[in-house]
PDB file of C-alpha atoms (C1' of nucleotides) in Angstrom:
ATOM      1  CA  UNK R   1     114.271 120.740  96.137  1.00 72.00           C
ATOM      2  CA  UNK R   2     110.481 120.696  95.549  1.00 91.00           C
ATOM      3  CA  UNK R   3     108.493 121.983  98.464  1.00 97.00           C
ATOM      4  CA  UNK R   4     106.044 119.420  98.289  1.00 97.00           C
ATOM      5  CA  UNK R   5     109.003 116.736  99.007  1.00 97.00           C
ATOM      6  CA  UNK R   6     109.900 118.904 102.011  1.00 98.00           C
ATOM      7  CA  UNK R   7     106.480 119.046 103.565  1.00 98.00           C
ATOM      8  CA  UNK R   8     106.096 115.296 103.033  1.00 98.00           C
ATOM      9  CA  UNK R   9     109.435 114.378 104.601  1.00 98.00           C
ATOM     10  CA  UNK R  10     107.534 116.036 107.714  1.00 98.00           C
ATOM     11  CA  UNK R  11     104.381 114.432 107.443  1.00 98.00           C
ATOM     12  CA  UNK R  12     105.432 111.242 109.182  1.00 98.00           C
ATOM     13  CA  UNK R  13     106.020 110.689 113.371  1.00 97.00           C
ATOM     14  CA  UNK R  14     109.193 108.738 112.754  1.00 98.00           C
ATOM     15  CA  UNK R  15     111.056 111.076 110.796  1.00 98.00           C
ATOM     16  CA  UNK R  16     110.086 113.810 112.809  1.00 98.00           C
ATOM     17  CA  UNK R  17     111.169 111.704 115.337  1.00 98.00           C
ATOM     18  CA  UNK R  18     114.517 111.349 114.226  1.00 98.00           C
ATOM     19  CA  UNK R  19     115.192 115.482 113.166  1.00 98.00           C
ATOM     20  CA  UNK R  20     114.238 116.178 117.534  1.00 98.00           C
ATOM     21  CA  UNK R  21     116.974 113.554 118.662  1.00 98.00           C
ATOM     22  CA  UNK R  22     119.522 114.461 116.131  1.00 98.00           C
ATOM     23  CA  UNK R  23     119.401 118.069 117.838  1.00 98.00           C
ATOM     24  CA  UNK R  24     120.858 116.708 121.036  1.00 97.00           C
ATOM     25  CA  UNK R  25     123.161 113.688 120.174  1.00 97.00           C
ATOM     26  CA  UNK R  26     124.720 113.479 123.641  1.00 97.00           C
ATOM     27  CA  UNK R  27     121.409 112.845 125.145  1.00 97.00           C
ATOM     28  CA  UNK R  28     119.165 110.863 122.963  1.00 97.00           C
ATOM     29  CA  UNK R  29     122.477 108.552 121.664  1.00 97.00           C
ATOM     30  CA  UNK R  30     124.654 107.738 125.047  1.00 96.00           C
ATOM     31  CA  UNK R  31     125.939 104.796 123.105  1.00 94.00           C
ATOM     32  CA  UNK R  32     127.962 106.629 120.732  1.00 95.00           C
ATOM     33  CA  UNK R  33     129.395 108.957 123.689  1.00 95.00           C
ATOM     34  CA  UNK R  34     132.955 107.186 122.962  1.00 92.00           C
ATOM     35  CA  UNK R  35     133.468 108.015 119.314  1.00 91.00           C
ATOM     36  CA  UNK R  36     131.788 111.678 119.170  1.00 94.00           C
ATOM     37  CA  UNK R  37     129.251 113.445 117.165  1.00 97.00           C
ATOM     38  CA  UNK R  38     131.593 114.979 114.690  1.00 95.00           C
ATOM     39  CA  UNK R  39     130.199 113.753 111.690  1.00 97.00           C
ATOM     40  CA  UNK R  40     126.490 113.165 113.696  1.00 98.00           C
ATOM     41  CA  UNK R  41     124.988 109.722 114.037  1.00 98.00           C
ATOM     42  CA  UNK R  42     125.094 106.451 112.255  1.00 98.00           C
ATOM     43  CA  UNK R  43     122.419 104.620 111.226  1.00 98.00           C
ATOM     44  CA  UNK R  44     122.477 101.972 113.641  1.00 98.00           C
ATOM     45  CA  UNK R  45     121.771 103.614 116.674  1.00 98.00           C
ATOM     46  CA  UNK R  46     118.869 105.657 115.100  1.00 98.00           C
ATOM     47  CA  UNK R  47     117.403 102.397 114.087  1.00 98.00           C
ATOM     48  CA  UNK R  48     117.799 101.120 117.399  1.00 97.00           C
ATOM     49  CA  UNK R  49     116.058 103.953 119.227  1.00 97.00           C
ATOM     50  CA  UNK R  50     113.220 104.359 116.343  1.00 97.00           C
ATOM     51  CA  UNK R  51     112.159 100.302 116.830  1.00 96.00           C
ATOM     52  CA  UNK R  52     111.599 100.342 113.154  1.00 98.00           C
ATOM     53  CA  UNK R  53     113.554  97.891 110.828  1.00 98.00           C
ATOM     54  CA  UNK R  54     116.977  98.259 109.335  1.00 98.00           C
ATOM     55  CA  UNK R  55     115.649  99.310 105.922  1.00 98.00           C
ATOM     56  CA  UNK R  56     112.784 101.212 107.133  1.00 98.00           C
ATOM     57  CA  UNK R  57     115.044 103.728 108.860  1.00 98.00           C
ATOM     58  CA  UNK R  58     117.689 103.838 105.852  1.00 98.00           C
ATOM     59  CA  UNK R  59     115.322 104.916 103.365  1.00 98.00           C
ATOM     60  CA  UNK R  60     113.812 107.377 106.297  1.00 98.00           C
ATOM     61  CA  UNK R  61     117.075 108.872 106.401  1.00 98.00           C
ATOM     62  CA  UNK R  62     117.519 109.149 102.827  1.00 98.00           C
ATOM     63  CA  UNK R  63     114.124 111.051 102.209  1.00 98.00           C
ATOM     64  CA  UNK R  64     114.855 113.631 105.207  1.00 98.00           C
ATOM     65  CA  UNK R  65     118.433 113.894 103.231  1.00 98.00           C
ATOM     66  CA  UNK R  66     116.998 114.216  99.813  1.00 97.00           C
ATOM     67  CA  UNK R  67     114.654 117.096 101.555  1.00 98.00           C
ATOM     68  CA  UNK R  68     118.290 118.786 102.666  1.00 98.00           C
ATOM     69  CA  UNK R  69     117.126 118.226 106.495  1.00 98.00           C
ATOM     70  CA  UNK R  70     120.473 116.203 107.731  1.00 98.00           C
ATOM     71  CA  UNK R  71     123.354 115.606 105.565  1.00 98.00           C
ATOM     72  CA  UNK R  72     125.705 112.342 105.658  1.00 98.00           C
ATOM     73  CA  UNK R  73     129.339 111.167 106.007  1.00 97.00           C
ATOM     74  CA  UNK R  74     130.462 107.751 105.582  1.00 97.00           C
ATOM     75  CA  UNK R  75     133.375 106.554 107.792  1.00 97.00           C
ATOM     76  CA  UNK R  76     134.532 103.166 107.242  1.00 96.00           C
ATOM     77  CA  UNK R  77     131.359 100.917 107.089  1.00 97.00           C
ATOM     78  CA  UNK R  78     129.349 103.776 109.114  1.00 98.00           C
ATOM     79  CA  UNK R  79     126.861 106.776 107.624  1.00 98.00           C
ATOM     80  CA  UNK R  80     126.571 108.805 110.038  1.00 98.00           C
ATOM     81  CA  UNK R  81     123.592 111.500 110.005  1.00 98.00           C
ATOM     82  CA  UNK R  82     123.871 115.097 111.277  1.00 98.00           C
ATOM     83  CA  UNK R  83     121.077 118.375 110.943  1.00 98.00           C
ATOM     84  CA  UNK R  84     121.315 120.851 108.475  1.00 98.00           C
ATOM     85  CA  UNK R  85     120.309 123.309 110.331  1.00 98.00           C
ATOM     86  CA  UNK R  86     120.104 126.246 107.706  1.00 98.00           C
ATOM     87  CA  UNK R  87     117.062 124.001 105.995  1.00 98.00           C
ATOM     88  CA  UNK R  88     115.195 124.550 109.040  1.00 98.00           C
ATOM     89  CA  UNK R  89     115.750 128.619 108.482  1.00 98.00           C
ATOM     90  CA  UNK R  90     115.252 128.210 105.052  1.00 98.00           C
ATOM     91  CA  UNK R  91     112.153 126.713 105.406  1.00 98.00           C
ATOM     92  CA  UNK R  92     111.260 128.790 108.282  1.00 98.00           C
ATOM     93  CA  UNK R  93     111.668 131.849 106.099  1.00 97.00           C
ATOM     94  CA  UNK R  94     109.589 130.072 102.984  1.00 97.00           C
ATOM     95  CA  UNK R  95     106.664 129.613 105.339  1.00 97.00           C
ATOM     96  CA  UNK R  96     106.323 132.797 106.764  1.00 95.00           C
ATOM     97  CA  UNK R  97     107.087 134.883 103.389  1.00 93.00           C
ATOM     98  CA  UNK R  98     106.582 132.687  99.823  1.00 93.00           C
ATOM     99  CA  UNK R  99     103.911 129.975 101.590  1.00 93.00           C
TER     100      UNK R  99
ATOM    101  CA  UNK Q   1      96.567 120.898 115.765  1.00 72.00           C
ATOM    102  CA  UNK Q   2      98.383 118.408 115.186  1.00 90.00           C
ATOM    103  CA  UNK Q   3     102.359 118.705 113.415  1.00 96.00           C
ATOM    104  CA  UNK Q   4     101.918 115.877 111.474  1.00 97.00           C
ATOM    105  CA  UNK Q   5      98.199 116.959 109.836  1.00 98.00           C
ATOM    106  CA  UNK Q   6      99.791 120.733 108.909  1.00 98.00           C
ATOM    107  CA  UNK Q   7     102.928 119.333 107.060  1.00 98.00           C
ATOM    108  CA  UNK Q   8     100.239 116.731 105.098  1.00 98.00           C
ATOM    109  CA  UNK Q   9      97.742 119.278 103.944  1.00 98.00           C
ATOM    110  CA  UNK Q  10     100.580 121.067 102.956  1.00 98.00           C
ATOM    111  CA  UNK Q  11     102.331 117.996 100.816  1.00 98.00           C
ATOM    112  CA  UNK Q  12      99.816 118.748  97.521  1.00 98.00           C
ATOM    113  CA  UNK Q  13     100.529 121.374  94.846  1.00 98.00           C
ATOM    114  CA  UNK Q  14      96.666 122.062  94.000  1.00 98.00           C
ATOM    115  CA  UNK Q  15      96.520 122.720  98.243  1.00 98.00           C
ATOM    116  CA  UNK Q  16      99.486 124.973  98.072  1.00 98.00           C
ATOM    117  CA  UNK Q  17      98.001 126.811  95.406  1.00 98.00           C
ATOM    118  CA  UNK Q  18      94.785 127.664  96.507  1.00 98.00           C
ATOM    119  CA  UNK Q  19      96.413 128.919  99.481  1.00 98.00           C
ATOM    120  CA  UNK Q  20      98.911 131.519  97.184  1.00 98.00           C
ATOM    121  CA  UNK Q  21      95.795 132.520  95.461  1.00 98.00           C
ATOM    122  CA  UNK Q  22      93.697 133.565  98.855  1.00 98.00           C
ATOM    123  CA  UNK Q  23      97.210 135.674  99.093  1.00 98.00           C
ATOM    124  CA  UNK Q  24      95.507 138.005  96.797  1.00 98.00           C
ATOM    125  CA  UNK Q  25      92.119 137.559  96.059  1.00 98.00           C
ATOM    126  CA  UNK Q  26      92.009 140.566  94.180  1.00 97.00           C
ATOM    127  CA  UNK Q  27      94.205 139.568  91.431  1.00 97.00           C
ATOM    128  CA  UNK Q  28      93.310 135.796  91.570  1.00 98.00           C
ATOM    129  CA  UNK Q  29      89.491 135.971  91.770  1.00 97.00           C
ATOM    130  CA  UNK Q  30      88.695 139.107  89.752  1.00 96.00           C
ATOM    131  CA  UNK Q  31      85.183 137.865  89.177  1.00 95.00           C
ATOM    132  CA  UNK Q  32      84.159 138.100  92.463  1.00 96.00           C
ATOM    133  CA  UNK Q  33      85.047 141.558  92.690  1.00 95.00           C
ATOM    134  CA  UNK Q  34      81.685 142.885  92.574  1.00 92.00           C
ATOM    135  CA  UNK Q  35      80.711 140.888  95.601  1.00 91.00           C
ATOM    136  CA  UNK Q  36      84.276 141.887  97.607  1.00 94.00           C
ATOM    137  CA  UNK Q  37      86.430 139.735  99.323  1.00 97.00           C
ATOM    138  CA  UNK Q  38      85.223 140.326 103.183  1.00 95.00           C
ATOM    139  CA  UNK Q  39      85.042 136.989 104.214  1.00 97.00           C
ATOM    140  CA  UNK Q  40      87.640 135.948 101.183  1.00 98.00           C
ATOM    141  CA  UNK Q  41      86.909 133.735  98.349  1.00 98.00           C
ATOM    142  CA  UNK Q  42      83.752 131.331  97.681  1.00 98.00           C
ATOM    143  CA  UNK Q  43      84.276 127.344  97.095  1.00 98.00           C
ATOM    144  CA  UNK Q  44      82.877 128.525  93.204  1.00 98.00           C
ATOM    145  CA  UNK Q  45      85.631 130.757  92.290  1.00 98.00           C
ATOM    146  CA  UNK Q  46      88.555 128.588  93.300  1.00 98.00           C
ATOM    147  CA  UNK Q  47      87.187 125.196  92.137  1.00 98.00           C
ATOM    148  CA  UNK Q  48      87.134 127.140  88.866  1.00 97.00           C
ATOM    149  CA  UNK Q  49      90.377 127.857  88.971  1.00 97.00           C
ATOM    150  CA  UNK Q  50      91.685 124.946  89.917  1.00 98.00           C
ATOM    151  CA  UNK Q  51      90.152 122.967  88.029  1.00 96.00           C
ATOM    152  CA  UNK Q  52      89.612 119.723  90.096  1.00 98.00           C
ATOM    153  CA  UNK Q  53      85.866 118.790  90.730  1.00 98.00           C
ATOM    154  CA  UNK Q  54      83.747 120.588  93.293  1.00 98.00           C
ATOM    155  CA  UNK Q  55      83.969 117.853  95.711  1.00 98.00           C
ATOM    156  CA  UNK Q  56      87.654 117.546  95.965  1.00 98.00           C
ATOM    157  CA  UNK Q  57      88.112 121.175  95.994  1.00 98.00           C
ATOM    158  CA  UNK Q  58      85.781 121.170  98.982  1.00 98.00           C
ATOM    159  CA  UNK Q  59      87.856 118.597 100.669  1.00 98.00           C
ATOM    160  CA  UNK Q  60      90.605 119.989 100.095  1.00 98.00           C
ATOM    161  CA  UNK Q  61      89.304 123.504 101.736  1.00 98.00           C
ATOM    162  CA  UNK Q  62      88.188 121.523 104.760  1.00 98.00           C
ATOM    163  CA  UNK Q  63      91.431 119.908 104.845  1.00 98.00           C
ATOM    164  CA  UNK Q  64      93.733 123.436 105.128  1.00 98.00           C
ATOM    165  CA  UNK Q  65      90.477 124.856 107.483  1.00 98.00           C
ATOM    166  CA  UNK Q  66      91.710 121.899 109.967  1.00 98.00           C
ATOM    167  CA  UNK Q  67      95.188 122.331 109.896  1.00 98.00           C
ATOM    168  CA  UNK Q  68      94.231 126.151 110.307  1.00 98.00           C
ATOM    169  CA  UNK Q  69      95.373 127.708 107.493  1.00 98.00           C
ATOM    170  CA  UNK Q  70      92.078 129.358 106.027  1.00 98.00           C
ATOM    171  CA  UNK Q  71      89.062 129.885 107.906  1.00 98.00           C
ATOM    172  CA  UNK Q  72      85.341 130.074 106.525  1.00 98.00           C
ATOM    173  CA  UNK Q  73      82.267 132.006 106.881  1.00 98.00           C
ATOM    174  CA  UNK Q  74      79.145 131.258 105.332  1.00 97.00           C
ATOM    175  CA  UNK Q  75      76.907 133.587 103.533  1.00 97.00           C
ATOM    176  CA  UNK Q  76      73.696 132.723 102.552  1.00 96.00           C
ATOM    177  CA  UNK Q  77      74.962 129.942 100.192  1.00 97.00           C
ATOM    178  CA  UNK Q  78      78.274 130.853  99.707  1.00 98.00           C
ATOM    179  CA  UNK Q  79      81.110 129.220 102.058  1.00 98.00           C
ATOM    180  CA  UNK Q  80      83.947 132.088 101.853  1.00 98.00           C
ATOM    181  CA  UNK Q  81      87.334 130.674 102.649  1.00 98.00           C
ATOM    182  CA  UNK Q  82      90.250 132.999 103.263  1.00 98.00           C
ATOM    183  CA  UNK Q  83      93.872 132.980 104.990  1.00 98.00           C
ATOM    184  CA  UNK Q  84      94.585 132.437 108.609  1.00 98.00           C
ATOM    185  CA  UNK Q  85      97.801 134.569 108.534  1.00 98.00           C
ATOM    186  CA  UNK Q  86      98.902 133.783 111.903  1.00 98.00           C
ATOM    187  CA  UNK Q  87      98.910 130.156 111.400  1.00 98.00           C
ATOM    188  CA  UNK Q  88     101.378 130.322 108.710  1.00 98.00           C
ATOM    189  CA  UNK Q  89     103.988 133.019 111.312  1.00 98.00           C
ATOM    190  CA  UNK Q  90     103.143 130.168 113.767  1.00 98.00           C
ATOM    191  CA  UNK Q  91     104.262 127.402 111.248  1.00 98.00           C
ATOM    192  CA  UNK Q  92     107.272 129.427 110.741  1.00 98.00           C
ATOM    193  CA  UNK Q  93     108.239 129.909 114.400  1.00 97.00           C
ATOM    194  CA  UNK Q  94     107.403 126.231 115.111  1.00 97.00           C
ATOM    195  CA  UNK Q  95     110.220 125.594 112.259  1.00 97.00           C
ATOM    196  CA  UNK Q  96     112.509 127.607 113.325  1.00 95.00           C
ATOM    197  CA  UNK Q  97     112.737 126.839 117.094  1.00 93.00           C
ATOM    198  CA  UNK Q  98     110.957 123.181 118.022  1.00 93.00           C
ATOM    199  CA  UNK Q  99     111.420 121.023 114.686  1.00 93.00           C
TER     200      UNK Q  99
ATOM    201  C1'  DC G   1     140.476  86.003 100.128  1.00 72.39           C
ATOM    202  C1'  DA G   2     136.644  84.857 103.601  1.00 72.39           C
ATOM    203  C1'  DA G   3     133.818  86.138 107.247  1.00 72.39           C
ATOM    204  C1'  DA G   4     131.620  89.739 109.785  1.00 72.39           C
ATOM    205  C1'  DT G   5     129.380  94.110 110.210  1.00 72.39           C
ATOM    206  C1'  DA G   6     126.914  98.372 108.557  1.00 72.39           C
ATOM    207  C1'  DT G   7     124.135 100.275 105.237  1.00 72.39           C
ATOM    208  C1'  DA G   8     121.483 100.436 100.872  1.00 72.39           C
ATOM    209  C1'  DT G   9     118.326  98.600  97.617  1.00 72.39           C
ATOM    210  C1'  DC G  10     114.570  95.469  96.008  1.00 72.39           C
ATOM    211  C1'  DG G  11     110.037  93.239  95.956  1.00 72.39           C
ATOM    212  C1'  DA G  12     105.784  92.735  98.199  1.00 72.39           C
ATOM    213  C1'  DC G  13     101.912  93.814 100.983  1.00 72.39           C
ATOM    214  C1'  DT G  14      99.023  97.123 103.647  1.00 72.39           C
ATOM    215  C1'  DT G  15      97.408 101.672 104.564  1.00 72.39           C
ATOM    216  C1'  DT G  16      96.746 106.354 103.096  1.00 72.39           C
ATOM    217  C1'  DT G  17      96.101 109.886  99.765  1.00 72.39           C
ATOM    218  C1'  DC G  18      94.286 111.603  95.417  1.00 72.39           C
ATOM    219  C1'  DC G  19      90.497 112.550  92.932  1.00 72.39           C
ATOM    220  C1'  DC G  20      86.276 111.402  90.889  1.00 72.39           C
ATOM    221  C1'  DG G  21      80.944 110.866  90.291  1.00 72.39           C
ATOM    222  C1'  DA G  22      76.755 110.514  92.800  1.00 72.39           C
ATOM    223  C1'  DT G  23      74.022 111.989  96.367  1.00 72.39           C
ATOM    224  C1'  DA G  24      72.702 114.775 100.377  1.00 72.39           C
ATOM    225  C1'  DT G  25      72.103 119.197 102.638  1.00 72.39           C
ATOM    226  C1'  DA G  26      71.490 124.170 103.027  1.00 72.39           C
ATOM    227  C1'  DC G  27      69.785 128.271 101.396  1.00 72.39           C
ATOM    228  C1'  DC G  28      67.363 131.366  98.211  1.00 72.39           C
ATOM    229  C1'  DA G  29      63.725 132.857  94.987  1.00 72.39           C
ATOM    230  C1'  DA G  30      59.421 132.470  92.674  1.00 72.39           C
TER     231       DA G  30
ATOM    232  C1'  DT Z   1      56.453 124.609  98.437  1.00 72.39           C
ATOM    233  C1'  DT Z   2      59.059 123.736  94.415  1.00 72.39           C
ATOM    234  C1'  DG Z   3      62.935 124.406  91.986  1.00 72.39           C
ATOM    235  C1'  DG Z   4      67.587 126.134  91.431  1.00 72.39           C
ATOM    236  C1'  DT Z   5      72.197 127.032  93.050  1.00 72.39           C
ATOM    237  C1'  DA Z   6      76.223 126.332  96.268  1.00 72.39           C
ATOM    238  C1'  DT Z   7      78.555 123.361  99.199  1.00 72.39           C
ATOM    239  C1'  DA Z   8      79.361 119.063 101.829  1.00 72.39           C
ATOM    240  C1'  DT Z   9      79.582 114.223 102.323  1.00 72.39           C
ATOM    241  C1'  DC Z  10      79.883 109.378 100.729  1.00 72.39           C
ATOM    242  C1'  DG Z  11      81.731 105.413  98.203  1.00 72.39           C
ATOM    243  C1'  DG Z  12      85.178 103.865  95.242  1.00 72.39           C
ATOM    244  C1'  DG Z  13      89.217 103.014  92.059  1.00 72.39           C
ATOM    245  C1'  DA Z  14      94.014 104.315  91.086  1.00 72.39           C
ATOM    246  C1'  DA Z  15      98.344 105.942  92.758  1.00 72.39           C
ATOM    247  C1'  DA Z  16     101.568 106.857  96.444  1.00 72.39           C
ATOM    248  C1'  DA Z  17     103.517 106.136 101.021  1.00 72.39           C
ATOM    249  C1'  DG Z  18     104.543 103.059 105.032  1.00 72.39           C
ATOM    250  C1'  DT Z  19     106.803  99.184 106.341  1.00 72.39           C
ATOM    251  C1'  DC Z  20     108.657  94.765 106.198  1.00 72.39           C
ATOM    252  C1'  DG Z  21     111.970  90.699 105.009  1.00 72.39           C
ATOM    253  C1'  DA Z  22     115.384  89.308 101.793  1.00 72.39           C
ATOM    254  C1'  DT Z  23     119.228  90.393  99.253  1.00 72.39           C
ATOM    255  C1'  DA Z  24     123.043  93.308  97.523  1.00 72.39           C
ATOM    256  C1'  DT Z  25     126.978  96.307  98.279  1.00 72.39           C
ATOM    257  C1'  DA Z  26     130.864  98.372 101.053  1.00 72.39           C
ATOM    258  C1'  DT Z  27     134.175  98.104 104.330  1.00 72.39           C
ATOM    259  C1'  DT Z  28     136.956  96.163 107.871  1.00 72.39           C
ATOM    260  C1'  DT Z  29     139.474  92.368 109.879  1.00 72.39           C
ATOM    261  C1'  DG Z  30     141.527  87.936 110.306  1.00 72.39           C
TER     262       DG Z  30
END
DNA sequence: CAAATATATCGACTTTTCCCGATATACCAA
DNA sequence: TTGGTATATCGGGAAAAGTCGATATATTTG
């Protein structure tokens, strides 16, 4: 993955948005308290929290997935979304030694 | 500073490489040797290098200045631009523990 | 299989970014 | 003060990103 596609994925308020309420799914997604986190959080609810359309927030999801940032599991008719948190290290490290 | 404007000015190769050059002036700039690299690197030497016109190059110093990665002094009619290293061990930190 | 639901993809329009040439400003030297 | 040199700013055209509504695809359920 390019770096320039990483920084990008960053350089919008929504889909930073997104990476801070994926870190606590409990709090920021009550709704989805009944069937778990396992595989992290579908779609829907993250479109219903980010008041941004349906397709808006799919391809949002697939550029912060493309940049390795969250990783995805379909179940049945749901994609659910979780962090990869080793990207954020990754990066972390990239910044502070190769940037 | 705002998030958003660091992960931009960081989403362009010609920005990302000016910054690896100020790494090491030395080695990148060799023809401003003579003059030393105090206050780092004149506007001159790395529009030369990078081989975009003098006004873009100067936006795009202005642009990294503002998201605090480089800082400037000016010399007589030089602008010198070098690296802000604590901004990039910030970066990293910011990466690691709040994104 | 048909309808319903969840997500992905497509086409279009608007806003932002990229990058340029032209011009303005600052400083130095004769 | 008059050029000459270095940098900054301005205005614009092309390309990319932001965002939407419409449509397509997958999957489940009756």
């Amino acid at each position: 993955m390019d770096h320039i596609e990483i920084f990008k994925a960053l350089s919008n308020k929504s889909r930073l948005q997104m990476l801070e309420w994926l870190k606590e799914p409990e709090i920021n997604f009550p709704e989805q308290l009944a069937s778990g986190f396992e595989h992290g959080v579908c779609v829907g609810q993250i479109q219903a929290k980010a008041g941004l359309t349906q397709s808006t927030v799919s391809e949002y999801l697939s550029i912060l997935q493309r940049a390795g940032f969250i990783e995805s599991t379909r179940v049945g008719q749901w994609t659910y979304y979780k962090r990869n948190e080793a990207a954020f290290t990754a990066l972390s490290k990239i910044i502070e030694s190769n940037l």
